[in-house]
mmCIF file of C-alpha atoms in Angstrom:
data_model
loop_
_atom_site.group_PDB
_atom_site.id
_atom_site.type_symbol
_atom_site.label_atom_id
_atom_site.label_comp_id
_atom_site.label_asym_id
_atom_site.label_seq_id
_atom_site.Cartn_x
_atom_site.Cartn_y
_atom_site.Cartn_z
ATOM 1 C CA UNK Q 1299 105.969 102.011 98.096
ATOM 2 C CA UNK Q 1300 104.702 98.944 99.728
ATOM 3 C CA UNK Q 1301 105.895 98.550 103.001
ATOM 4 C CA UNK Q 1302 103.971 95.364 104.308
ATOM 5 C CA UNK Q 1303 105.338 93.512 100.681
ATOM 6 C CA UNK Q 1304 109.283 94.981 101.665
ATOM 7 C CA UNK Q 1305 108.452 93.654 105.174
ATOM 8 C CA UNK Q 1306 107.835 90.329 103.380
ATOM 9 C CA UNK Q 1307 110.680 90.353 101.621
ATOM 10 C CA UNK Q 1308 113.282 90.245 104.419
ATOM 11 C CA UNK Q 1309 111.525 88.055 106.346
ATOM 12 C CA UNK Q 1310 111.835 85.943 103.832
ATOM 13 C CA UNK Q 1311 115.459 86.990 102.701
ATOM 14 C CA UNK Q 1312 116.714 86.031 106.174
ATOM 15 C CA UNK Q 1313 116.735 89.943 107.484
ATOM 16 C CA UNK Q 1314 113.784 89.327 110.113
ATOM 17 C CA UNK Q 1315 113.258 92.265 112.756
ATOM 18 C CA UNK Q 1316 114.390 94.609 110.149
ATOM 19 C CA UNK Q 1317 110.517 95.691 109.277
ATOM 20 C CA UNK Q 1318 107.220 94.034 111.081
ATOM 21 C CA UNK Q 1319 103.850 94.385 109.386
ATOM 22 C CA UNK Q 1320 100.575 93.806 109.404
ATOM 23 C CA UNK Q 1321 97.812 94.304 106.653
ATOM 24 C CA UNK Q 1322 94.637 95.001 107.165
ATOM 25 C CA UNK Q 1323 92.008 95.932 104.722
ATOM 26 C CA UNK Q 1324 89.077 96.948 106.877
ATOM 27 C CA UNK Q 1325 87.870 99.113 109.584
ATOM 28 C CA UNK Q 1326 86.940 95.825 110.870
ATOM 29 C CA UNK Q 1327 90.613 94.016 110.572
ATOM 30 C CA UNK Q 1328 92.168 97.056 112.183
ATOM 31 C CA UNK Q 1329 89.718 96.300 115.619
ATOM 32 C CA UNK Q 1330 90.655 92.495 115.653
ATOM 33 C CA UNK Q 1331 94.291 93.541 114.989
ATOM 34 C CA UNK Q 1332 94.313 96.579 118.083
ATOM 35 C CA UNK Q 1333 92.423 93.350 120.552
ATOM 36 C CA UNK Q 1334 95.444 91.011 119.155
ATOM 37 C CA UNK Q 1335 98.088 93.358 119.773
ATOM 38 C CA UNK Q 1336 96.419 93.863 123.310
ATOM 39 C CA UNK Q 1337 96.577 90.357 124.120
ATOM 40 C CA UNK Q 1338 99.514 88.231 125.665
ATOM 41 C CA UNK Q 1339 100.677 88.217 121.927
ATOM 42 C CA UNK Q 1340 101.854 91.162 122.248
ATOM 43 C CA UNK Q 1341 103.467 90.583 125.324
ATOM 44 C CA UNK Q 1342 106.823 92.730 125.102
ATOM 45 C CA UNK Q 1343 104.421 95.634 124.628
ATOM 46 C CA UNK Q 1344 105.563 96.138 120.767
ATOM 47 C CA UNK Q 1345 104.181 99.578 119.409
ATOM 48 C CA UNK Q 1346 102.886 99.540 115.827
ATOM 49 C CA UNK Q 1347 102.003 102.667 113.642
ATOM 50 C CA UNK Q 1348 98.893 102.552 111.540
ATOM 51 C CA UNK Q 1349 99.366 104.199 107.656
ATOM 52 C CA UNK Q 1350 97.386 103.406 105.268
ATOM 53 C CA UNK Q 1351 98.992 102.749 102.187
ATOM 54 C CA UNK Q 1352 96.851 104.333 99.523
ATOM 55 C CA UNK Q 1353 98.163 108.192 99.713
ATOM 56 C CA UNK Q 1354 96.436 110.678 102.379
ATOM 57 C CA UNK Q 1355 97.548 113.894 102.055
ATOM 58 C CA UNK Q 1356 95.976 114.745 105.493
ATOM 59 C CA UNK Q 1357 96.880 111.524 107.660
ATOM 60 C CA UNK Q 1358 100.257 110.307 105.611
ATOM 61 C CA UNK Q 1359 102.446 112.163 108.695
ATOM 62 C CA UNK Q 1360 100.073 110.619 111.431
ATOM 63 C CA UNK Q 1361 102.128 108.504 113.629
ATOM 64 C CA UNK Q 1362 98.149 106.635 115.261
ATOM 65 C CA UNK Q 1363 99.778 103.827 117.115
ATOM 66 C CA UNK Q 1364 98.368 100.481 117.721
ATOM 67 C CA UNK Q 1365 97.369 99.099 120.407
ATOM 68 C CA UNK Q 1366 95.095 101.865 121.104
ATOM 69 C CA UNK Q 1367 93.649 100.677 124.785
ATOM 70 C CA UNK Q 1368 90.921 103.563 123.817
ATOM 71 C CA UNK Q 1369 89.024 101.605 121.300
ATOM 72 C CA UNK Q 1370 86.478 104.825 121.509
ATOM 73 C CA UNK Q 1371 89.368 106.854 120.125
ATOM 74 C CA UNK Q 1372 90.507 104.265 117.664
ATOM 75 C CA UNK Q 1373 86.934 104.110 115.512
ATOM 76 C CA UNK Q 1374 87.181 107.741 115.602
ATOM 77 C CA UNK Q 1375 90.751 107.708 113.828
ATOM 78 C CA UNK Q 1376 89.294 105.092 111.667
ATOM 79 C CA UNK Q 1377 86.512 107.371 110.834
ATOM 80 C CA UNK Q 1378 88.474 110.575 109.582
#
């Protein structure tokens, strides 16, 4: 169940826009990936949701989106 690997695949397979993701593999990733997604790269104002992929049987149905303009609130997500 790897969704950033799938993502990979049909991007590669011709089938872009089906699936967009990002990994990140630190606390510290996710922050530079929220100010990215912030910035003029982000320009249409795309919405990402944040799972982690390991299993969480308390977060797996959180829908956290990214950007988070509330980096405050962000670190505390991070932190559960």
């Amino acid at each position: 169940d790897d969704k950033h690997t799938f993502s990979e695949f049909c991007e590669t397979n011709g089938l872009p826009g089906i699936l967009k993701s990002f990994c990140v593999r630190s606390d510290a990733e996710v922050l530079a990936l929220n100010e990215k997604l912030m910035s003029a790269d982000n320009a249409e104002g795309q919405k990402y949701i944040l799972k982690n992929l390991a299993y969480d049987p308390i977060h797996r149905l959180d829908l956290f989106q990214l950007p988070c303009r509330d980096v405050d609130k962000l670190r505390a997500y991070l932190g559960k």
